[in-house]
CSV table of C-alpha atoms and ligand atoms in Angstrom, one decimal:
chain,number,residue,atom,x,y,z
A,592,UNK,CA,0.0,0.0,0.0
A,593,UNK,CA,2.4,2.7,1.2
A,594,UNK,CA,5.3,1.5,-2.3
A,595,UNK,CA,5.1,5.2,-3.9
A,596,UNK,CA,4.7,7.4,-1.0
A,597,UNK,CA,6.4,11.1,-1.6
A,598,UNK,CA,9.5,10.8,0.1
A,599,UNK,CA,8.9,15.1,1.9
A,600,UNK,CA,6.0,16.7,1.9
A,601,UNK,CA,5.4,20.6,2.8
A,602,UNK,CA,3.5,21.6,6.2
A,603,UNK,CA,1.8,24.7,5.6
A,604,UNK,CA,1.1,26.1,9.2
A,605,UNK,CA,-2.1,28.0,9.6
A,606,UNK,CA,-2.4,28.1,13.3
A,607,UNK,CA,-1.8,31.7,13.9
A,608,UNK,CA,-4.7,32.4,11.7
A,609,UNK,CA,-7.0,29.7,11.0
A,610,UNK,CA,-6.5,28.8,14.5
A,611,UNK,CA,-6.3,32.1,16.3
A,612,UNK,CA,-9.6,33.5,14.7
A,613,UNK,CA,-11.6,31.3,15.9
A,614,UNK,CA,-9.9,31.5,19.5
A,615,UNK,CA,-12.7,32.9,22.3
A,616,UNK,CA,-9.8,34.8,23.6
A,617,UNK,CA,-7.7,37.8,21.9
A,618,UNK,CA,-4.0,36.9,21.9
A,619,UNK,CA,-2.0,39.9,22.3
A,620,UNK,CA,0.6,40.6,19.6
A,621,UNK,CA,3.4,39.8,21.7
A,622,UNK,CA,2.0,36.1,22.3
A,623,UNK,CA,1.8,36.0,18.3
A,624,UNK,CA,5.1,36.7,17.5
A,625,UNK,CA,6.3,34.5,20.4
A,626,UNK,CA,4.2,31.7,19.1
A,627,UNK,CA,5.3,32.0,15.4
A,628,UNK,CA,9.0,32.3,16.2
A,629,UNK,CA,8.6,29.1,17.9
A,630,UNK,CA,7.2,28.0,14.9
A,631,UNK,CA,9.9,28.8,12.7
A,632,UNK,CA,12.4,27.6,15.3
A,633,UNK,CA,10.2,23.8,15.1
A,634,UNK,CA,11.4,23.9,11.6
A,635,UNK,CA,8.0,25.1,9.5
A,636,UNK,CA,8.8,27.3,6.6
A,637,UNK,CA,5.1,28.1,5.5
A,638,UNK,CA,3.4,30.0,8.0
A,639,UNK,CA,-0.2,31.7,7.8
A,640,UNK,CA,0.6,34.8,10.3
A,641,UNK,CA,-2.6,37.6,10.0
A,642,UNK,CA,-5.2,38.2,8.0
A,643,UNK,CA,-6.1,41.5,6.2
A,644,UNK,CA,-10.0,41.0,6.1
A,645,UNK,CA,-12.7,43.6,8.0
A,646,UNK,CA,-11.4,43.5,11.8
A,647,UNK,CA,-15.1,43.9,12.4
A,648,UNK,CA,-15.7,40.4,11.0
A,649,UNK,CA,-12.2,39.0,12.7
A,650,UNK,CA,-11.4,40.9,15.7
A,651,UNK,CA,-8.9,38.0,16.9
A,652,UNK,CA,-6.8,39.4,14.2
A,653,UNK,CA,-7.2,42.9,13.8
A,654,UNK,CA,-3.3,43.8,14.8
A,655,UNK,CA,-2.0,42.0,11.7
A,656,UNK,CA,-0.8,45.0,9.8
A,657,UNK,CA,1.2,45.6,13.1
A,658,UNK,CA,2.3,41.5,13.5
A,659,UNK,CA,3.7,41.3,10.0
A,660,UNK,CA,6.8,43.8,10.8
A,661,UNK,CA,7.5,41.8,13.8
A,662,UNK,CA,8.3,38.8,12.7
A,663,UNK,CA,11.3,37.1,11.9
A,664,UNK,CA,12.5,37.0,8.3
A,665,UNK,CA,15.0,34.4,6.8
A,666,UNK,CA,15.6,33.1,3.2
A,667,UNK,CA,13.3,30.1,2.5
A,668,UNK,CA,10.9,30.8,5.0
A,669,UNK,CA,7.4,32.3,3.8
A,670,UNK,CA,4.5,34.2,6.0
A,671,UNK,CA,0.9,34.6,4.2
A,672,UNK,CA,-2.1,36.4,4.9
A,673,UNK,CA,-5.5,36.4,4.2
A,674,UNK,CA,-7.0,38.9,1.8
A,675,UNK,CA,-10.8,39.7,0.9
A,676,UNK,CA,-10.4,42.2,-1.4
A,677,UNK,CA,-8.1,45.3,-2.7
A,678,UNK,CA,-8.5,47.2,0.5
A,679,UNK,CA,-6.8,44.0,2.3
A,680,UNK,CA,-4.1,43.8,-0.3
A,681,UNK,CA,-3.0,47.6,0.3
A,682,UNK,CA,-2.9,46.4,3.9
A,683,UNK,CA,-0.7,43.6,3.7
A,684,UNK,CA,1.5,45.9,1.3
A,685,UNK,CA,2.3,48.4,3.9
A,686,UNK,CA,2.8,45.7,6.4
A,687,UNK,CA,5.5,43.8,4.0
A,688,UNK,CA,4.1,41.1,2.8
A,689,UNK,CA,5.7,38.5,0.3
A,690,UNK,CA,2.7,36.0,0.3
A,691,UNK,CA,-1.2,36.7,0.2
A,692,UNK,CA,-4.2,34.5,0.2
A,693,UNK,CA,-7.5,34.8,-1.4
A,694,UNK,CA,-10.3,32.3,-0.5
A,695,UNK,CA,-13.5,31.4,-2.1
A,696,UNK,CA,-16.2,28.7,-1.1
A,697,UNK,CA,-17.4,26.0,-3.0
A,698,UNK,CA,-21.0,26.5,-1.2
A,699,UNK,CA,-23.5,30.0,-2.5
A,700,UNK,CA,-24.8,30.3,1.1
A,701,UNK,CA,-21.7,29.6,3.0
A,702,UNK,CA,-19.5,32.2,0.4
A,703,UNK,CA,-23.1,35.0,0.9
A,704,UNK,CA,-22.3,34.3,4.8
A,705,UNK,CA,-18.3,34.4,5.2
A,706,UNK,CA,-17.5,37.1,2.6
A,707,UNK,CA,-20.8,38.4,1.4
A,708,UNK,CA,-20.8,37.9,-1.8
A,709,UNK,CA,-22.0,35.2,-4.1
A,710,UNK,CA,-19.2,32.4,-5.6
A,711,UNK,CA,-19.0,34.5,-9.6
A,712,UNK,CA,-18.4,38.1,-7.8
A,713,UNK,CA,-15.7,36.1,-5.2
A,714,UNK,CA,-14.0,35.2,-8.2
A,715,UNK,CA,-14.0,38.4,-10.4
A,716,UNK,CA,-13.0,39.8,-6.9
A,717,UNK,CA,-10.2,37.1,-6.3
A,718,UNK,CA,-8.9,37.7,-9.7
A,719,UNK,CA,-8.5,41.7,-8.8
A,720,UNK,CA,-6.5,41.1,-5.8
A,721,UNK,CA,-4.8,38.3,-7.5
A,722,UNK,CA,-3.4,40.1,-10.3
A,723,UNK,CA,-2.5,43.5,-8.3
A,724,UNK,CA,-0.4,41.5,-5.9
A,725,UNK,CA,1.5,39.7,-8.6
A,726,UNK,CA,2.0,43.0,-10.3
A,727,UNK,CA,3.6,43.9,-6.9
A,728,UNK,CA,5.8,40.7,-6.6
A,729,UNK,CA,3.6,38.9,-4.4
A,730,UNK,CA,3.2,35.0,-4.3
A,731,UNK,CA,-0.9,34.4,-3.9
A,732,UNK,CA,-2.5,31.1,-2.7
A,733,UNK,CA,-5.9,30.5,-3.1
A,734,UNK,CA,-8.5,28.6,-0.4
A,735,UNK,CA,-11.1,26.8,-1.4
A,736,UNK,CA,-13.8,26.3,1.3
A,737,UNK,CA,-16.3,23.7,2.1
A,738,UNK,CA,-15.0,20.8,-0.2
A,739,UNK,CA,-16.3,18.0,1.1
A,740,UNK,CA,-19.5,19.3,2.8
A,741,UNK,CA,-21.4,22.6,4.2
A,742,UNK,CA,-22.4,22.5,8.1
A,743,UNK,CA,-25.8,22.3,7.1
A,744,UNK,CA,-25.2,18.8,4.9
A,745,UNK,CA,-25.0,20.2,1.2
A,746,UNK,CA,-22.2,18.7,-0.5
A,747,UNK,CA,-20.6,21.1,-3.8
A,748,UNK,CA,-20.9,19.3,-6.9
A,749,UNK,CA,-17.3,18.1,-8.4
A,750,UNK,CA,-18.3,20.7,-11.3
A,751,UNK,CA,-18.7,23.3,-9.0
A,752,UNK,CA,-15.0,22.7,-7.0
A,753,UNK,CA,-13.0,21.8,-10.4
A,754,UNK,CA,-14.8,25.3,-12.0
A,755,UNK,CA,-13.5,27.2,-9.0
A,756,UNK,CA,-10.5,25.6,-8.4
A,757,UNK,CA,-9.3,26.2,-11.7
A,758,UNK,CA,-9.9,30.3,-11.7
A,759,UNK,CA,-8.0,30.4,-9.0
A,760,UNK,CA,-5.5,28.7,-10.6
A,761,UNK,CA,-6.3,30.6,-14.0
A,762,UNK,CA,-6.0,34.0,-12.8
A,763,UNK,CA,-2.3,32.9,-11.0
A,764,UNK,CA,-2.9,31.0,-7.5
A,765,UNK,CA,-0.1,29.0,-7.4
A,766,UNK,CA,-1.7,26.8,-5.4
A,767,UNK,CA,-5.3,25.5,-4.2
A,768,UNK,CA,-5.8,24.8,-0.5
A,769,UNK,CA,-8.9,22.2,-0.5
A,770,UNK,CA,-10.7,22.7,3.0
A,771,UNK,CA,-13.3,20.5,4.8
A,772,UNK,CA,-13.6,23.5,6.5
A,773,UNK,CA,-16.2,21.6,8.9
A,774,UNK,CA,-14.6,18.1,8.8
A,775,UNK,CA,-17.0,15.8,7.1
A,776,UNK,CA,-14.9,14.4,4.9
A,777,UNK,CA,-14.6,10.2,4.9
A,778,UNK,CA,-11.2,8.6,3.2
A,779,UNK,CA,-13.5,7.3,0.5
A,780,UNK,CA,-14.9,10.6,-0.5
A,781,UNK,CA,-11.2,11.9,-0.7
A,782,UNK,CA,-10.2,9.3,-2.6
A,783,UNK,CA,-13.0,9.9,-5.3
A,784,UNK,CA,-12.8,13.6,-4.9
A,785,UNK,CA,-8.6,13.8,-5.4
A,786,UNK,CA,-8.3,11.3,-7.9
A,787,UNK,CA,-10.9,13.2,-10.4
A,788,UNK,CA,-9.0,17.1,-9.8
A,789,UNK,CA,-5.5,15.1,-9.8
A,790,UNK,CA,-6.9,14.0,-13.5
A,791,UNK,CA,-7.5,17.6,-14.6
A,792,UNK,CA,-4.8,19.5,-11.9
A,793,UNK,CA,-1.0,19.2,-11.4
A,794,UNK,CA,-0.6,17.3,-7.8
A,795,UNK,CA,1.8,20.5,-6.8
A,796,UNK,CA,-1.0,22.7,-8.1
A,797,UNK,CA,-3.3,21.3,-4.5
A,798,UNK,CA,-3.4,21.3,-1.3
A,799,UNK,CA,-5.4,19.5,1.6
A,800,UNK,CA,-6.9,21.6,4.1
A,801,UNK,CA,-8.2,19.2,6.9
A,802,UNK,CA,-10.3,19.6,10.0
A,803,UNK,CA,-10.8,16.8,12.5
A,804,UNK,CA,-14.1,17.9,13.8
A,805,UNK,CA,-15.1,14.1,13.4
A,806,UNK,CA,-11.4,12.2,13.7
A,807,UNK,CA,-11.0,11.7,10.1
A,808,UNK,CA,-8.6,14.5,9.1
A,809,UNK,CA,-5.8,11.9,9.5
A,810,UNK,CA,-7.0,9.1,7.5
A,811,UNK,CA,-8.3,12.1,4.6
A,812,UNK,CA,-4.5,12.9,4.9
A,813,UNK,CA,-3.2,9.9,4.8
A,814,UNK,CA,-5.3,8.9,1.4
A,815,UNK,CA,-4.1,12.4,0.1
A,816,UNK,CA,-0.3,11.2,0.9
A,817,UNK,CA,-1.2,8.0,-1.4
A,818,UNK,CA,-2.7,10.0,-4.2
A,819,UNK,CA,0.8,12.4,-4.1
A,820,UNK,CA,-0.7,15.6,-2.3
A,821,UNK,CA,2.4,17.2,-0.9
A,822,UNK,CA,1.2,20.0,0.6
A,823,UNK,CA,-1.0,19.9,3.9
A,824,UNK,CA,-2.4,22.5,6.2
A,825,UNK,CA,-2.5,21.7,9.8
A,826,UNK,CA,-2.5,24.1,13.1
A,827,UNK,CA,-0.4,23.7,15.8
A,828,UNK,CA,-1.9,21.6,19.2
A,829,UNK,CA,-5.2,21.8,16.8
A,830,UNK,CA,-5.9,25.0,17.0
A,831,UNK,CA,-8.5,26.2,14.6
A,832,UNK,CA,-11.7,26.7,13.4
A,833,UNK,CA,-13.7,29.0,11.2
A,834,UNK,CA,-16.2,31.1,13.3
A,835,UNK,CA,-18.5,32.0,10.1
A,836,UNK,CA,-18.9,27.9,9.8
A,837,UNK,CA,-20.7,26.9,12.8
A,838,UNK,CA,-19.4,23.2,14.2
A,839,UNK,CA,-16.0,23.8,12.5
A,840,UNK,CA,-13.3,22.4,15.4
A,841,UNK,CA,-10.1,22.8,15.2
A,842,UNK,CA,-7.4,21.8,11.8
A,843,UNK,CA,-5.7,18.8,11.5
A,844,UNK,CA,-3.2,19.1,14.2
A,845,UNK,CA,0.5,19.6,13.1
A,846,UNK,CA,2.2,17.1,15.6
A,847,UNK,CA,-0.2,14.9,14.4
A,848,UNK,CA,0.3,14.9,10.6
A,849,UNK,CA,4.2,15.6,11.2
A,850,UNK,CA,4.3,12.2,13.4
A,851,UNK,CA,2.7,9.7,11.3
A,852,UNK,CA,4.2,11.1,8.2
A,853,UNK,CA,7.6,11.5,9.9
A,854,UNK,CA,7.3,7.6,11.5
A,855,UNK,CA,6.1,6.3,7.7
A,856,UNK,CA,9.4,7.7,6.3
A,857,UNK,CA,8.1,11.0,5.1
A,858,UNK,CA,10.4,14.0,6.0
A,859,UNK,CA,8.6,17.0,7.0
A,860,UNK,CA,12.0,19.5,7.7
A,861,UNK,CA,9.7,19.8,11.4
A,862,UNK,CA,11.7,19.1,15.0
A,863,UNK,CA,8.8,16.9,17.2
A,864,UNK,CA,9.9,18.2,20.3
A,865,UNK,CA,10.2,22.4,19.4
A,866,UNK,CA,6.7,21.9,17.7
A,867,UNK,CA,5.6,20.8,21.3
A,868,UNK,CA,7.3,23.7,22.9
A,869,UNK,CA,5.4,25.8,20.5
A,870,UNK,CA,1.7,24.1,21.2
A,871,UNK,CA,2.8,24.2,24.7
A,872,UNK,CA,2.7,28.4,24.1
A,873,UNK,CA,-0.3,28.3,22.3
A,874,UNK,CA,-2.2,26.1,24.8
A,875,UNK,CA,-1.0,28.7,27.3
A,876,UNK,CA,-2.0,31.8,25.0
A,877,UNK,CA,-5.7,30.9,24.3
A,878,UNK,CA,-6.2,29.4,28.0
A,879,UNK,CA,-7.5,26.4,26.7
A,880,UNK,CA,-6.7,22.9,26.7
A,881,UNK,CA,-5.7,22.1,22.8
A,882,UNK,CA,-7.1,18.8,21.4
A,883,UNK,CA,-3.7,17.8,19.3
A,884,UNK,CA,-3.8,13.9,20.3
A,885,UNK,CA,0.1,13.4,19.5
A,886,UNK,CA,0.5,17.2,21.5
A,887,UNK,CA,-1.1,15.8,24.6
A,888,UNK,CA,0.6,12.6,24.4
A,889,UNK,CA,4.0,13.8,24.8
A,890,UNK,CA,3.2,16.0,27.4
A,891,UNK,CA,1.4,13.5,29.2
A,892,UNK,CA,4.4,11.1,29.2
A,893,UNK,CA,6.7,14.3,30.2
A,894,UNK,CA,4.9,14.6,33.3
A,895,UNK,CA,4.4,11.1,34.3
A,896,UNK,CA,8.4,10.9,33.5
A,897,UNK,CA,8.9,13.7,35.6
A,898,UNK,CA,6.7,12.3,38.6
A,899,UNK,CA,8.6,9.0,38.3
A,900,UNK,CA,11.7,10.7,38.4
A,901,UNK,CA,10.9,12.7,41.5
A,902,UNK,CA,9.9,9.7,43.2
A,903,UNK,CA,12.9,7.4,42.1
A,904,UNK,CA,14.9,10.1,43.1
B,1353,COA,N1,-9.8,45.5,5.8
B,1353,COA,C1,-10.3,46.4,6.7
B,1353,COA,N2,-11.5,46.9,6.5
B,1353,COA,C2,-12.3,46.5,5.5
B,1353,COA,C3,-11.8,45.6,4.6
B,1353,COA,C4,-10.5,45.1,4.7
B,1353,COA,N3,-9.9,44.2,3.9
B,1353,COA,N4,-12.7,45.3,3.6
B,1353,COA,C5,-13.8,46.1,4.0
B,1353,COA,N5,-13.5,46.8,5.1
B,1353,COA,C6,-14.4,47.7,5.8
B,1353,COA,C7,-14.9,48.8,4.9
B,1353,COA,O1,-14.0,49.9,4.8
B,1353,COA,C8,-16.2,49.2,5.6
B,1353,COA,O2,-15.9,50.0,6.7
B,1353,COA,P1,-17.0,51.1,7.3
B,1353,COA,O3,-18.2,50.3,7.7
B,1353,COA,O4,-16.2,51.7,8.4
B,1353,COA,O5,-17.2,52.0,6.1
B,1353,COA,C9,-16.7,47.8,6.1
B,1353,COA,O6,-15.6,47.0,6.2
B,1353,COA,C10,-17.7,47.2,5.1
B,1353,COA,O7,-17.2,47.1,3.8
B,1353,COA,P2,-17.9,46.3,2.6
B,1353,COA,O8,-17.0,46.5,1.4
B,1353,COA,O9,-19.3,46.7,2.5
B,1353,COA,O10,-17.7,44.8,3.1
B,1353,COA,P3,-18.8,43.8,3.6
B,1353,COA,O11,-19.4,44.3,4.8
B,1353,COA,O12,-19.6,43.3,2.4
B,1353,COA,O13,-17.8,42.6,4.0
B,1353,COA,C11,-15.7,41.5,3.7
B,1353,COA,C12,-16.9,42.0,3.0
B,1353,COA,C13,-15.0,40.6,2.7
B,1353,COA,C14,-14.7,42.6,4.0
B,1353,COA,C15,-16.0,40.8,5.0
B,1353,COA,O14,-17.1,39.9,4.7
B,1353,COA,C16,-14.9,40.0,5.6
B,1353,COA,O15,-13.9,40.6,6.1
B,1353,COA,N6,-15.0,38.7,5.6
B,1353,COA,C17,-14.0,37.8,6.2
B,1353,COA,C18,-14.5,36.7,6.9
B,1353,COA,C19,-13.4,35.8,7.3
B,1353,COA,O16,-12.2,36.2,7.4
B,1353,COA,N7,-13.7,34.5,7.5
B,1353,COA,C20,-12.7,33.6,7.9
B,1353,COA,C21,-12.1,32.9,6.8
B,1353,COA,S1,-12.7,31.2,6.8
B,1354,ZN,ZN1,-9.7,26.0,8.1
């Protein structure tokens, strides 16, 4: 089963967004940088930091133009943001970015609710920002929401993802994030819905973006691996969520997806043990217990270690 496996794929880390704006609590900027220089000291590379969208529709993240500045800069190593519109692109200009993000749904009533504006005038929108921030230099990813399922059941048609998948692509995304944004997805469904782009799309052209709101993000990821998906989103300890998509939990948890990948042979360039460290700051920054299963694990055996130790000693 596992003969043609990729032998490195590339974790995208989208905690400090993804994860952060769905967070109850406001992380100060300070905690932000602190957590994504952990981050890049774990060894990720591709890091969401901020997003440019109304900060009356994402409070959590309203100090991004003042985050971007702050952070530490080194060859190879990329920050993106998120980016409604041309008013979010002048934004993450003056703040420095290298890297935007524009994100459409697959889902009319979801893409009416989150951005407010139906799926064609997303796209005519996307395109705008898309082709003013490669004028400027910029690198631009596109999202593609709701893949595998709506909250409220619907399920996009395959005609309706591969026809918005590709204007991203078209109009110079130089990559597609896929997103069971509420974490419905089942390894069959995967299976079907990756082999039939992966006929019409370059497997470096996509990307999964999983949440494990039912404890199937892993397996999805693990089918993706198979079909040669080398790019995956996940958020550190778990973190994560969407708060215009009621019942979406938190991503794919990095430790996770770095783990099993790392155990099967499959180098992710990510340190185990500083990736902990850096859950361990973000579990302290949003006051919450994070639901990362690999995350909890090794800090569960830490303390019974350190208990054991105490006694024996
Ligand atoms: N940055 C800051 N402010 C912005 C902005 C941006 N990128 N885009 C719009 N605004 C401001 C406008 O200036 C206006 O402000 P005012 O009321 O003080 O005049 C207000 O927001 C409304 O602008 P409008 O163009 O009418 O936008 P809208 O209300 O239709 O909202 C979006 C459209 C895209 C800006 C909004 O839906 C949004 O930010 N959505 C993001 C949701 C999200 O991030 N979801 C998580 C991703 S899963
Ligand atoms: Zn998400």
């Amino acid at each position: 089963m596992f003969d043609a496996l990729p032998p490195r794929v590339s974790i995208y880390e989208v905690g400090p967004r993804d994860g952060l704006q769905n967070e109850a609590t406001t992380v100060p900027l300070e905690g932000k940088v602190a957590l994504i220089e952990a981050l890049v000291a774990a060894g990720l590379r591709r890091i969401e930091a901020g997003s440019f969208v109304s900060p009356k529709w994402i409070p959590q993240l309203a100090d991004s133009d003042a985050l971007l500045p702050r952070l530490p800069k080194q060859a190879g190593l990329v920050y993106s943001s998120l980016v409604p519109n041309l008013k979010g692109l002048e934004r993450a200009l003056a703040a420095g970015a290298t890297e935007v993000a524009v994100f459409l749904s697959s889902d009319e009533t979801h893409s009416k609710k989150n951005i407010n504006m139906t799926i064609d005038e997303s796209i005519a929108e996307a395109r705008k920002v898309t082709e003013a921030a490669q004028a400027k230099g910029l690198g631009v990813r596109g999202y593609l929401s709701m893949v595998w399922g709506t909250p409220e059941g619907r399920r996009p048609t395959f005609e309706t993802v591969r026809r918005v998948a590709g204007a991203l692509l078209e109009m110079g995304c130089y990559q597609v994030s896929l997103g069971d944004t509420v974490g419905v997805g089942t390894p069959r469904q995967t299976e079907e819905l990756l082999e039939q782009l992966l006929a019409v799309f370059p497997a470096p052209a996509l990307a999964v973006h999983l949440h494990d709101t039912r404890g199937t993000a892993l397996a999805n990821a693990l089918v993706a691996l198979e079909l040669g998906i080398e790019t995956f989103d996940s958020s550190v300890g778990g973190l994560g969520g969407c708060p215009y998509a009621p019942g979406a939990s938190g991503n794919l948890a990095t430790e996770d997806v770095v783990y099993m990948f790392s155990q099967m042979g499959v180098e992710t360039g990510i340190d185990l043990d500083k990736l902990v460290a850096a859950g361990e700051r973000a579990q302290k920054l949003v006051g919450r217990k994070l639901s990362g299963r690999v995350f909890q694990a090794v800090i569960g055996q830490r303390e019974r270690a350190k208990k054991s130790g105490a006694l024996d000693g």
